[in-house]
Coordinates of C-alpha atoms and ligand atoms in Angstrom, one line a residue:
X845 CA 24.8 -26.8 20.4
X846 CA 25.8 -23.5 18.5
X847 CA 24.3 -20.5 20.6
X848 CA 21.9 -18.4 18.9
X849 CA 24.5 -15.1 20.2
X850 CA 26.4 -12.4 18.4
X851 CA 29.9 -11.8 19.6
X852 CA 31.1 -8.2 18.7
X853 CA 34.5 -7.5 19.8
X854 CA 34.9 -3.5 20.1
X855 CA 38.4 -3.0 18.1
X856 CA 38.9 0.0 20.1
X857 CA 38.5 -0.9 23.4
X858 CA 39.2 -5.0 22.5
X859 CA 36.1 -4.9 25.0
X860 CA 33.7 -8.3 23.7
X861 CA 29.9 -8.3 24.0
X862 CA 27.2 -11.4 23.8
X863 CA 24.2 -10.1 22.1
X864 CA 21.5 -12.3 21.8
X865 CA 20.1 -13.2 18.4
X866 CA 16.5 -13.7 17.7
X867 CA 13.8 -14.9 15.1
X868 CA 17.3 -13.4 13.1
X869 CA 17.6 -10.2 14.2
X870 CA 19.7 -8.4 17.3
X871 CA 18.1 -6.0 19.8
X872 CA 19.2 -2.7 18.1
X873 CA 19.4 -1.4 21.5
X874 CA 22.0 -3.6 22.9
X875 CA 24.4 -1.8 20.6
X876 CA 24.3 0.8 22.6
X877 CA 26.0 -0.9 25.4
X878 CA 29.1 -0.6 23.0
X879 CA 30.7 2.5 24.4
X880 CA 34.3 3.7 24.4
X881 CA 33.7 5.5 28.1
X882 CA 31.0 5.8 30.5
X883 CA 29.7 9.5 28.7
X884 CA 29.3 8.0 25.6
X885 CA 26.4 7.5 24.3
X886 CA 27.4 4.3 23.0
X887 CA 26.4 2.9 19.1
X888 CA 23.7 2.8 16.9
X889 CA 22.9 1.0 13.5
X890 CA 22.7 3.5 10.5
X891 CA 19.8 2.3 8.0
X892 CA 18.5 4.9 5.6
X893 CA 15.0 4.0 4.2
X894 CA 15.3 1.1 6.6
X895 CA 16.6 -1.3 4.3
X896 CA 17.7 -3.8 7.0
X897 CA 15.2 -3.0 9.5
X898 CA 12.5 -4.6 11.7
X899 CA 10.0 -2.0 13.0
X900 CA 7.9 -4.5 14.4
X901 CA 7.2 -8.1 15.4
X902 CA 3.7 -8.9 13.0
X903 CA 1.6 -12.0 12.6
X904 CA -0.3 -10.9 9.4
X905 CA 1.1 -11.1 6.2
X906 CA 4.3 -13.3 5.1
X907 CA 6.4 -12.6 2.2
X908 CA 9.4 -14.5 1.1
X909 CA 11.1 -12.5 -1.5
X910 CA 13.3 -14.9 -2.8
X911 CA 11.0 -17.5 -3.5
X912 CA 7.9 -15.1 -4.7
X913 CA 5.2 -16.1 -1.5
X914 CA 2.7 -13.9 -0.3
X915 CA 0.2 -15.7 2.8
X916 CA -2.2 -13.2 5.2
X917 CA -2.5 -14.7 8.4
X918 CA -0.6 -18.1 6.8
X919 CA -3.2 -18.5 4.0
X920 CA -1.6 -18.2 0.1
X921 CA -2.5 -15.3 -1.7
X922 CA -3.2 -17.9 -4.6
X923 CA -5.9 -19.5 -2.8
X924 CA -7.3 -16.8 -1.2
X925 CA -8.0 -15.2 -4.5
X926 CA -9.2 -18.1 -5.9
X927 CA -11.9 -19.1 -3.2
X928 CA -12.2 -15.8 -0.8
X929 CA -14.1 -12.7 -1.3
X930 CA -12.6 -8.8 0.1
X931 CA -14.8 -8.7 2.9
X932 CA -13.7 -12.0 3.8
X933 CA -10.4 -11.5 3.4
X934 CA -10.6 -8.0 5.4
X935 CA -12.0 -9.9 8.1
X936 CA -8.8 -12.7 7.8
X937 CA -6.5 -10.0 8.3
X938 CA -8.2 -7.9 11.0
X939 CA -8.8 -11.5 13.4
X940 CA -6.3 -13.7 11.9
X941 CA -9.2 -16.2 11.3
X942 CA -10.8 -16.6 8.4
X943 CA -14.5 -15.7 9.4
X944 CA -17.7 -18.2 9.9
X945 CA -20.6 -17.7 7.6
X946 CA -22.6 -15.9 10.6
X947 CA -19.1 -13.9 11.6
X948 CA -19.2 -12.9 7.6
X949 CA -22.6 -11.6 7.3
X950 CA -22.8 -9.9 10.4
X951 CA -19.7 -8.1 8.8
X952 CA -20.7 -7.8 5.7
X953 CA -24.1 -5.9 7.2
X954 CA -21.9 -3.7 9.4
X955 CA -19.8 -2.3 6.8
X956 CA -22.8 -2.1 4.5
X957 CA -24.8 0.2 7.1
X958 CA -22.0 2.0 7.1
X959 CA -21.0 2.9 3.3
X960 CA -22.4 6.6 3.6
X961 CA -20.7 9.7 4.1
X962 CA -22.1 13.2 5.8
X963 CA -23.6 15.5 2.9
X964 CA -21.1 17.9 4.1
X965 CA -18.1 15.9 2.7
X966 CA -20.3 15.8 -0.5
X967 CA -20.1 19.6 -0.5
X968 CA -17.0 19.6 0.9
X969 CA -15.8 17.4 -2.6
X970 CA -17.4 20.1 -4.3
X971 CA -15.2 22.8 -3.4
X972 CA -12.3 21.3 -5.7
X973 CA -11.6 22.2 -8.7
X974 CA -13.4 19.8 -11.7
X975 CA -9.5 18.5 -12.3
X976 CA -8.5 17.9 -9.1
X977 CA -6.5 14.6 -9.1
X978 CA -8.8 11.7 -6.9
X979 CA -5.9 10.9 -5.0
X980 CA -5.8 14.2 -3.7
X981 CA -9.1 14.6 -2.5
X982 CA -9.4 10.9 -1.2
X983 CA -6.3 11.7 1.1
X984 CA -8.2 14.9 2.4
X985 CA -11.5 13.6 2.6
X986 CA -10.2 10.6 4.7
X987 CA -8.6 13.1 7.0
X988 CA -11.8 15.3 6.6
X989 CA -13.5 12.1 8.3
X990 CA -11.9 12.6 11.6
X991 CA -14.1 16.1 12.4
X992 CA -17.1 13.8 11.6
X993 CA -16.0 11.3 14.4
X994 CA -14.2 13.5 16.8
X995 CA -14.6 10.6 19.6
X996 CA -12.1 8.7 17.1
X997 CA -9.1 10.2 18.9
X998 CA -10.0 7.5 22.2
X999 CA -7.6 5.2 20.8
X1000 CA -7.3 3.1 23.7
X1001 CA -10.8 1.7 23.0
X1002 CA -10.9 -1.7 21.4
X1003 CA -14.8 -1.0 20.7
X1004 CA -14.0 2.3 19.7
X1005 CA -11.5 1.6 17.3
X1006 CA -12.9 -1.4 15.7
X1007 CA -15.9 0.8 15.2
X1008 CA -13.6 3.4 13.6
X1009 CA -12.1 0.8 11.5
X1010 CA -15.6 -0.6 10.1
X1011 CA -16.5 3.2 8.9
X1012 CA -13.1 3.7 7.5
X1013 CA -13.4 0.2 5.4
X1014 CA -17.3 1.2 4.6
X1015 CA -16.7 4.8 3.4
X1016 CA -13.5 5.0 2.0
X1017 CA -14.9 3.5 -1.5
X1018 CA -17.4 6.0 -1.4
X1019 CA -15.3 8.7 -1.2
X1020 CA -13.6 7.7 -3.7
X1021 CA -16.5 7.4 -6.4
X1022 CA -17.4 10.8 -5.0
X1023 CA -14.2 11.7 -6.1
X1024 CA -14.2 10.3 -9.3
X1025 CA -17.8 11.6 -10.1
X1026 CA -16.7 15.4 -9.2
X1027 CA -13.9 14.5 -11.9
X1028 CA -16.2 13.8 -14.4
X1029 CA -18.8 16.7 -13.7
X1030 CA -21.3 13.9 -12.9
X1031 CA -24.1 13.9 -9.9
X1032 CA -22.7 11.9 -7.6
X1033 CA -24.4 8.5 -6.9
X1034 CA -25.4 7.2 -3.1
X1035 CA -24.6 3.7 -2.2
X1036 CA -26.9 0.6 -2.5
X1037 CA -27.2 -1.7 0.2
X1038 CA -28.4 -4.5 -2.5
X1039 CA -25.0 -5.0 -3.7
X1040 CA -22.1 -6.6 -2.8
X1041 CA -18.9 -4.3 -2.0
X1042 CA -17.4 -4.0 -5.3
X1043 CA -20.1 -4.0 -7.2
X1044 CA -21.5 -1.1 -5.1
X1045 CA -18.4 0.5 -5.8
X1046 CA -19.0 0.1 -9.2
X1047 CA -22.7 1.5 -8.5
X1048 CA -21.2 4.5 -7.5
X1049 CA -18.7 4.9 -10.3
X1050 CA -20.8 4.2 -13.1
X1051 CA -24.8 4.5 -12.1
X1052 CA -25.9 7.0 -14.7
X1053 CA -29.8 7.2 -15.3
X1054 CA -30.9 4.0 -14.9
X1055 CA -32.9 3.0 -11.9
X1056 CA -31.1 0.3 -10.6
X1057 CA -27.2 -0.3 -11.5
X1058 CA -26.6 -4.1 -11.9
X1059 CA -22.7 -5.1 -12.3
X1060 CA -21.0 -6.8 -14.9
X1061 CA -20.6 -10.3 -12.8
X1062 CA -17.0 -10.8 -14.6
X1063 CA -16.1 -7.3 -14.1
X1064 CA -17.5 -7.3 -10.5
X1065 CA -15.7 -10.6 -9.4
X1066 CA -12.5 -9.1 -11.0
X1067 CA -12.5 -6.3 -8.7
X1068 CA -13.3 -8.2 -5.6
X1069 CA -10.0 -10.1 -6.5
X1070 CA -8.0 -7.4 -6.9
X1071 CA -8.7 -5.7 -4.0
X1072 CA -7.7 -9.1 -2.4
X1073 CA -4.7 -8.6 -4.0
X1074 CA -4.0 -5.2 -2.8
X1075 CA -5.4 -6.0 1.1
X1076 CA -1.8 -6.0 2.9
X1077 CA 1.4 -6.1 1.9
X1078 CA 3.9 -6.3 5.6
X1079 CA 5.7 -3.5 6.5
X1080 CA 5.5 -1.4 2.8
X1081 CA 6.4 2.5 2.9
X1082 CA 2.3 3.4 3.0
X1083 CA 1.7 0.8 6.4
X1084 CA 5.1 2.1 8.0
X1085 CA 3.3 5.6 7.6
X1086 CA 0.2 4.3 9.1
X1087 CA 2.2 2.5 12.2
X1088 CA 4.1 5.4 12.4
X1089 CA 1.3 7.8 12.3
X1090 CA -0.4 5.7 14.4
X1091 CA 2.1 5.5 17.5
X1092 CA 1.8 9.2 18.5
X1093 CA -2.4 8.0 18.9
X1094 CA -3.3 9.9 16.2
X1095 CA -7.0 9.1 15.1
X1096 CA -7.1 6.2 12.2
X1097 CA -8.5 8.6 10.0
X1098 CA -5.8 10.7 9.8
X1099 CA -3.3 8.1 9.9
X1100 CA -4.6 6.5 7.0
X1101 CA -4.7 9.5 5.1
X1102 CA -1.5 9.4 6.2
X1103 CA -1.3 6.0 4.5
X1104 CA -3.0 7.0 1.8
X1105 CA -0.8 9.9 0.6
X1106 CA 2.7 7.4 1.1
X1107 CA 0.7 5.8 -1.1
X1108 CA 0.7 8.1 -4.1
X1109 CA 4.0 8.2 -4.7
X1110 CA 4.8 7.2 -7.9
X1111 CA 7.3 4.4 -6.5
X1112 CA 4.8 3.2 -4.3
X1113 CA 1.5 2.6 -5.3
X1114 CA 1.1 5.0 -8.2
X1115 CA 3.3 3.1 -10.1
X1116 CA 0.2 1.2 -11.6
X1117 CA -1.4 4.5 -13.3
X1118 CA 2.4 5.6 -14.3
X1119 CA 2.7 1.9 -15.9
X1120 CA 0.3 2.7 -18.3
X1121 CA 1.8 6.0 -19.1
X1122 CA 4.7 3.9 -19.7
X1123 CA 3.0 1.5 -22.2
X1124 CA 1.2 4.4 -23.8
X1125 CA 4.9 6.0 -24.6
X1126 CA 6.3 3.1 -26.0
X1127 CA 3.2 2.9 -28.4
X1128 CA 4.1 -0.1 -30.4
X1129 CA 6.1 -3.7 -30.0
X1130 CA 8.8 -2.6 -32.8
X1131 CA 9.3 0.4 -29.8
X1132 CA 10.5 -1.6 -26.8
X1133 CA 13.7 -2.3 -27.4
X1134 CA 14.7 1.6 -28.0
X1135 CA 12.6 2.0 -24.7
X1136 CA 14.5 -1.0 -22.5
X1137 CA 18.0 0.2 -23.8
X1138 CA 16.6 4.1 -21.9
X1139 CA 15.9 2.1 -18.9
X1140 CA 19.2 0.6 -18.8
X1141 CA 21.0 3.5 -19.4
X1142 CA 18.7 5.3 -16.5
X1143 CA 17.2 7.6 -18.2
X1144 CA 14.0 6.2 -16.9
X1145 CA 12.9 3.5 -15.1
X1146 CA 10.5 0.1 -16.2
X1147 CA 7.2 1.2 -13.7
X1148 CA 5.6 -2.4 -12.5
X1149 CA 9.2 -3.6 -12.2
X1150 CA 11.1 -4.1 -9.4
X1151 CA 10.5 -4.4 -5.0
X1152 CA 12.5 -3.9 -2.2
X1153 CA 11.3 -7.6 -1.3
X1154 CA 10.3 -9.7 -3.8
X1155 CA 13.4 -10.9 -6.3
X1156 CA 11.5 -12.9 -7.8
X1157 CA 7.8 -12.7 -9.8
X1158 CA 5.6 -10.8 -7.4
X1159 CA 2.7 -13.5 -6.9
X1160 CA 0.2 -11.1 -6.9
X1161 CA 1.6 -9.9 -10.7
X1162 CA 1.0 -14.0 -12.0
X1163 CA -2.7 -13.8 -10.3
X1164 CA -3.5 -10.2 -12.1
X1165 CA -2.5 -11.3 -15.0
X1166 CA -4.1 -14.6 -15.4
X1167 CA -7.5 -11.9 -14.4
X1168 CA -6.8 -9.3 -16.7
X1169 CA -7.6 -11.7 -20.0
X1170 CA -10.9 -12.9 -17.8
X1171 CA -11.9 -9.4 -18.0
X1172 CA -10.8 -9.1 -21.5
X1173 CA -13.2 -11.8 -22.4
X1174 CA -16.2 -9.9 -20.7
X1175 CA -15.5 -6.0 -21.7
X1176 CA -13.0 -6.5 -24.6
X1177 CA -9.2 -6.5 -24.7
X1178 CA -6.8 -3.5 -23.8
X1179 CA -4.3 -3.2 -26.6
X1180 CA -1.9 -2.5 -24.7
X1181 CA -1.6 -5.7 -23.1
X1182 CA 0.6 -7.4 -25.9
X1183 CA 2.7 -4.2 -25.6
X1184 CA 2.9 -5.4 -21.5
X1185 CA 3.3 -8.7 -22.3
X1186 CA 6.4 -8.4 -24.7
X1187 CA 8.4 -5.9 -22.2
X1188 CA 7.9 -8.5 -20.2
X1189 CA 9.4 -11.3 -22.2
X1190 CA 12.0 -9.0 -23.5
X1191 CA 13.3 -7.8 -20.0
X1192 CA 13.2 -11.3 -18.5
X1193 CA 15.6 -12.4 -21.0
X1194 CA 17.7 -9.2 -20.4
X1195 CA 20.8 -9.7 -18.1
X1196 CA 20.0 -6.1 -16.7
X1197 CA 16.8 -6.8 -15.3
X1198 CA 18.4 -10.5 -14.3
X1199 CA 21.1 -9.0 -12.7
X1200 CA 19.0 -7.1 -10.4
X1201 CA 16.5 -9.4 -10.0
X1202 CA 14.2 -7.2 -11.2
X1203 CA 10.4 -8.8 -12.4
X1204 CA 6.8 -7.5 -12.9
X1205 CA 5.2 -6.6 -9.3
X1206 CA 1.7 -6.1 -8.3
X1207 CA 1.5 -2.2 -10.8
X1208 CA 2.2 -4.3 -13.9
X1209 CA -0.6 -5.0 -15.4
X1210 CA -3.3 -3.9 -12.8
X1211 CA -3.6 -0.9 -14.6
X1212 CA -4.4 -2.4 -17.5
X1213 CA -7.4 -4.0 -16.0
X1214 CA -8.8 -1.0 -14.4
X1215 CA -8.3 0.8 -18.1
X1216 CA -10.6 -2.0 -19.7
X1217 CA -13.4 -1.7 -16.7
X1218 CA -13.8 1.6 -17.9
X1219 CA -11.7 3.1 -14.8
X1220 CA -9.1 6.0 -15.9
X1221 CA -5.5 6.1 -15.1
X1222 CA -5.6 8.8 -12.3
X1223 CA -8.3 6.8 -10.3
X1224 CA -5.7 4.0 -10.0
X1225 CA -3.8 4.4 -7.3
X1226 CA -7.0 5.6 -5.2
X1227 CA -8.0 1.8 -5.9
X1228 CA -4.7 0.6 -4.4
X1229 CA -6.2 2.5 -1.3
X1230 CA -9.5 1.1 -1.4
X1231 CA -7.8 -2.3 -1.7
X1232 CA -4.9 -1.8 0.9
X1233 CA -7.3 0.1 3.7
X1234 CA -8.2 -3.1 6.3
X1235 CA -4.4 -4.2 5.7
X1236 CA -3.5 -0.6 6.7
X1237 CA -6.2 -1.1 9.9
X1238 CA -5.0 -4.4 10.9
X1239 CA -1.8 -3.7 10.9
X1240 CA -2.2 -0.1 13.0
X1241 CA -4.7 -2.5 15.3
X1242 CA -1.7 -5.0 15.9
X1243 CA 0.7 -2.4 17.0
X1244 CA -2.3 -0.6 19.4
X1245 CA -1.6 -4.1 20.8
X1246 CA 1.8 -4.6 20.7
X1247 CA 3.0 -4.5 24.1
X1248 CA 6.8 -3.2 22.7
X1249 CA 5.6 -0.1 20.4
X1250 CA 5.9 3.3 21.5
X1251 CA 5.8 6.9 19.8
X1252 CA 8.0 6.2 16.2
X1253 CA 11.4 8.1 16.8
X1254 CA 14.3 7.4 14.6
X1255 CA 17.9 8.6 15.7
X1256 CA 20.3 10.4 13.3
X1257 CA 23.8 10.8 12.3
X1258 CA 24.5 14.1 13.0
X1259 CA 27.5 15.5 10.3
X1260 CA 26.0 19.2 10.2
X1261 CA 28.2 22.4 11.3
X1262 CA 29.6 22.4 14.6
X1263 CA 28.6 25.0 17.5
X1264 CA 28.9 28.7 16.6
X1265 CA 28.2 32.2 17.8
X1266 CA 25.2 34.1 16.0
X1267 CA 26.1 36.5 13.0
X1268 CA 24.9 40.1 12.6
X1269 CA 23.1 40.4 9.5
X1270 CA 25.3 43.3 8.5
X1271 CA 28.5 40.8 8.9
X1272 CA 27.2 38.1 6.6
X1273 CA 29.4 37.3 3.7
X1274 CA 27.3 35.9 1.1
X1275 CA 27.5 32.2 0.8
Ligands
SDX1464 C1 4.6 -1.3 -4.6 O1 7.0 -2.5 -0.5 C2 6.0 -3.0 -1.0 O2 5.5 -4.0 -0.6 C3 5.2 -2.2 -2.0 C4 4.1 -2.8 -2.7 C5 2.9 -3.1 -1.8 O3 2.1 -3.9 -2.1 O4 2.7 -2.3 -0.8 O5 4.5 -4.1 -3.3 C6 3.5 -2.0 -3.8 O6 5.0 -0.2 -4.3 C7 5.2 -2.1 -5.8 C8 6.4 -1.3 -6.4 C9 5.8 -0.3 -7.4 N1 6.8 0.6 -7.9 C10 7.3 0.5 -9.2 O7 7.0 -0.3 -10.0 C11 8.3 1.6 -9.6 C12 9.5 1.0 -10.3 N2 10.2 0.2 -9.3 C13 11.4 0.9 -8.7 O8 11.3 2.2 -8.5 C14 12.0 0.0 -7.6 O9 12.1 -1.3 -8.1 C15 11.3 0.0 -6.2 C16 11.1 1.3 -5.7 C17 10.0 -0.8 -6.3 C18 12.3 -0.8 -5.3 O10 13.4 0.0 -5.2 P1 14.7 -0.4 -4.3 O11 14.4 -1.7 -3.5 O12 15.1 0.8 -3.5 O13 15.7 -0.8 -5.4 P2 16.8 0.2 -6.0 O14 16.0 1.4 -6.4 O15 17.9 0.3 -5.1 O16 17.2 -0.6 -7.3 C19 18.2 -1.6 -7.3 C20 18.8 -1.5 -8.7 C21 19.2 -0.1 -9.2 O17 20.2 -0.3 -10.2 P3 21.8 0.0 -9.8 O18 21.8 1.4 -9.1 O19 22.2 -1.1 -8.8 O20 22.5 0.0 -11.1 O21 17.8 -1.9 -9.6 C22 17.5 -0.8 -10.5 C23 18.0 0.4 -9.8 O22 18.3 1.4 -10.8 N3 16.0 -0.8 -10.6 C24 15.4 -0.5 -11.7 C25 14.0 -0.6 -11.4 N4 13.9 -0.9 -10.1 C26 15.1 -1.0 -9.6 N5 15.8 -0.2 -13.0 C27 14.9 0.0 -13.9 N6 13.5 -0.1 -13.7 C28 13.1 -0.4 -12.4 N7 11.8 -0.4 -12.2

């Protein structure tokens, strides 16, 4: 029977070492065994943006790249957003078992008891300036949170943190409508218990004068899905933050404004708003091919294209867009979804994008379902956040219980100058 062993014969010594493969990966730190003398500090693996990595054993979310799956806890994103609701799924991720009805409304309560904020962060919104990009005050208010809730730091605490991690999932949709309403100069519009999660969300975005705010069922169902689709995503550049934030026992709030602000990149989860800046520029069909022969010349790159993972359709991209005409139907179509739809078609066909395996991922055409529920481009990211914020907590509560993490601490290569005496500032040559 072939042994599940690596044998690495040192060329420079002709020394041979047995290390031990497992669930197909090596202990990194049996490389360092491989020295050429007893001082040395023996070898590393070099892995910039940790291409080739594994931070972290995990037991919530599964993706195989190659052959487009997505499962939380082993259950198919498909089905999940066909049958589940957020909450539910939230719960799925944070247990690893989907909830009972009694485990779900007991749930649901909690997090509904706990959707409001302090009236100080309302003023504390306030003190931004009337175009201050929602992202940018969601990631400090999040961190703002942790002065509210200074006994957040006892990380150690299951109770504590789980307590930490139902406010964080509660509130972090009404900062983000707090947000939003400082954007639009509008009176900013408390939560109502009477409402489901996205639809409160949706209270809070859109209430204007009328007494009670009742959601669009389509548009409200829609949202509950996409946030589904957003919940967790393995070990993405926005969880790594949160993991990595999270192993000095930091508070949660600050490691998922952490999260949060990994998140904003626009290769990362602001690729969905930057998509539709995208579509936007290219204005018409007749354009896209002027506008796909820029991208292959990289001048620019197709946003909502392309992972590090998946080399194939991004599941959650098939899902969204089956959604987005649903919405259409209720709230009337965005235009620019035949533009989406042809760049699409076109770059599937196109031996660039086939070459690199490079198809529509989960920023595609979420943005373009937002646009049409009346949400506008710079508030889409933030909901990537609301969406992605009990994937970012389960995933920061399985490593508080991983017996093998410790404080994150990557090595280096070190190829800077060598050792050299201090210069006199009047004996500096310029450089
Ligand atoms: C998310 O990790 C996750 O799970 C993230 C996420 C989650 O749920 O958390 O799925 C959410 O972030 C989705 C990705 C959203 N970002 C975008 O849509 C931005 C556009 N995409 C790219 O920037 C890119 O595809 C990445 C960042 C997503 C992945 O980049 P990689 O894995 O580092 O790949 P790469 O940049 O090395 O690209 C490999 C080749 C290169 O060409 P060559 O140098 O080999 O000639 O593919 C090309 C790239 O130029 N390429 C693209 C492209 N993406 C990659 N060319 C044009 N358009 C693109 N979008």
């Amino acid at each position: 029977m072939a042994k599940e062993t690596l044998t690495i014969i040192d060329n420079r010594t002709g020394k041979s070492y047995e290390i031990p493969i497992t669930h197909g990966t090596i202990p990194a730190m049996k490389l360092r065994e491989i020295k050429v003398s007893e001082d040395d500090f023996g070898l590393m693996s070099y892995d910039p943006a940790y291409q080739n990595t594994a931070s972290t054993i995990s037991r919530i979310t599964y993706i195989d790249g190659e052959r487009g799956i997505l499962e939380y806890r082993g259950y198919p994103i498909e089905e999940l957003a066909e049958h589940s609701t957020f909450l539910e799924v939230a719960w799925l991720l944070l247990n690893g078992e989907l909830p009972t009805k009694e485990e779900l409304e007991s749930f649901q309560r909690e997090v509904t008891l706990h959707t409001m904020v302090h009236e100080n962060m309302r003023e504390f919104i306030e003190g931004f300036r009337y175009d201050a990009h929602p992202m940018g005050i969601l990631i400090s208010t999040i961190a703002a949170l942790s002065t509210f809730y200074p006994e957040a730091k006892n990380v150690s605490d299951p109770a504590n943190r789980r307590l930490q991690i139902i406010r964080l999932i509660a509130k972090v949709p009404t900062l983000a409508a707090y947000a939003y309403r400082h954007r639009r100069g509008l009176p900013i519009v408390y939560p109502d218990n009477d409402l489901s999660y996205a639809g409160n969300f949706l209270n809070m975005m859109f209430k204007m004068t009328e007494l009670k705010y009742k959601p669009n069922p389509v548009v409200e169902r829609a949202l509950d899905v996409l946030f589904i689709l957003h919940a967790d995503h393995e070990q993405n550049c926005s969880t790594s933050t949160m993991r990595i934030v999270g192993s000095s026992k930091a508070d949660p709030y600050s490691a998922l404004a952490a999260a949060a602000a990994a998140l904003s990149g626009p290769l990362h989860g602001g690729a969905n708003e930057q998509v539709i800046h995208m579509l936007r520029q290219i204005g018409s069909k007749d354009r896209i091919p002027e506008f796909i022969k820029k991208v292959k010349a990289g001048e620019t790159k197709l946003m909502g294209f392309g992972h590090r993972v998946y080399k194939n359709y991004d599941p959650r991209a098939k899902v969204i867009k089956r959604l987005a005409y649903e919405v259409f139907d209720a709230v009337g179509k965005n235009p620019l979804i035949d533009i989406a739809v042809e760049v699409e078609r076109i770059a599937l066909e196109d031996d660039y994008f086939i070459k690199r395996k490079l198809y529509p991922n989960v920023d595609f055409y979420s943005g373009l379902i937002y646009e049409a529920m009346g949400i506008p481009l710079d508030m889409m990211t933030v909901l990537f956040a609301i969406g992605r914020t009990p994937g970012w907590l389960a995933q920061w509560e399985e490593m508080h219980n991983d017996p093998e993490q410790k404080i994150a601490r990557p090595r280096q290569v070190y190829l800077g100058p060598a050792r050299r005496p201090f210069v006199p500032i009047g004996e500096r040559k310029k450089g």
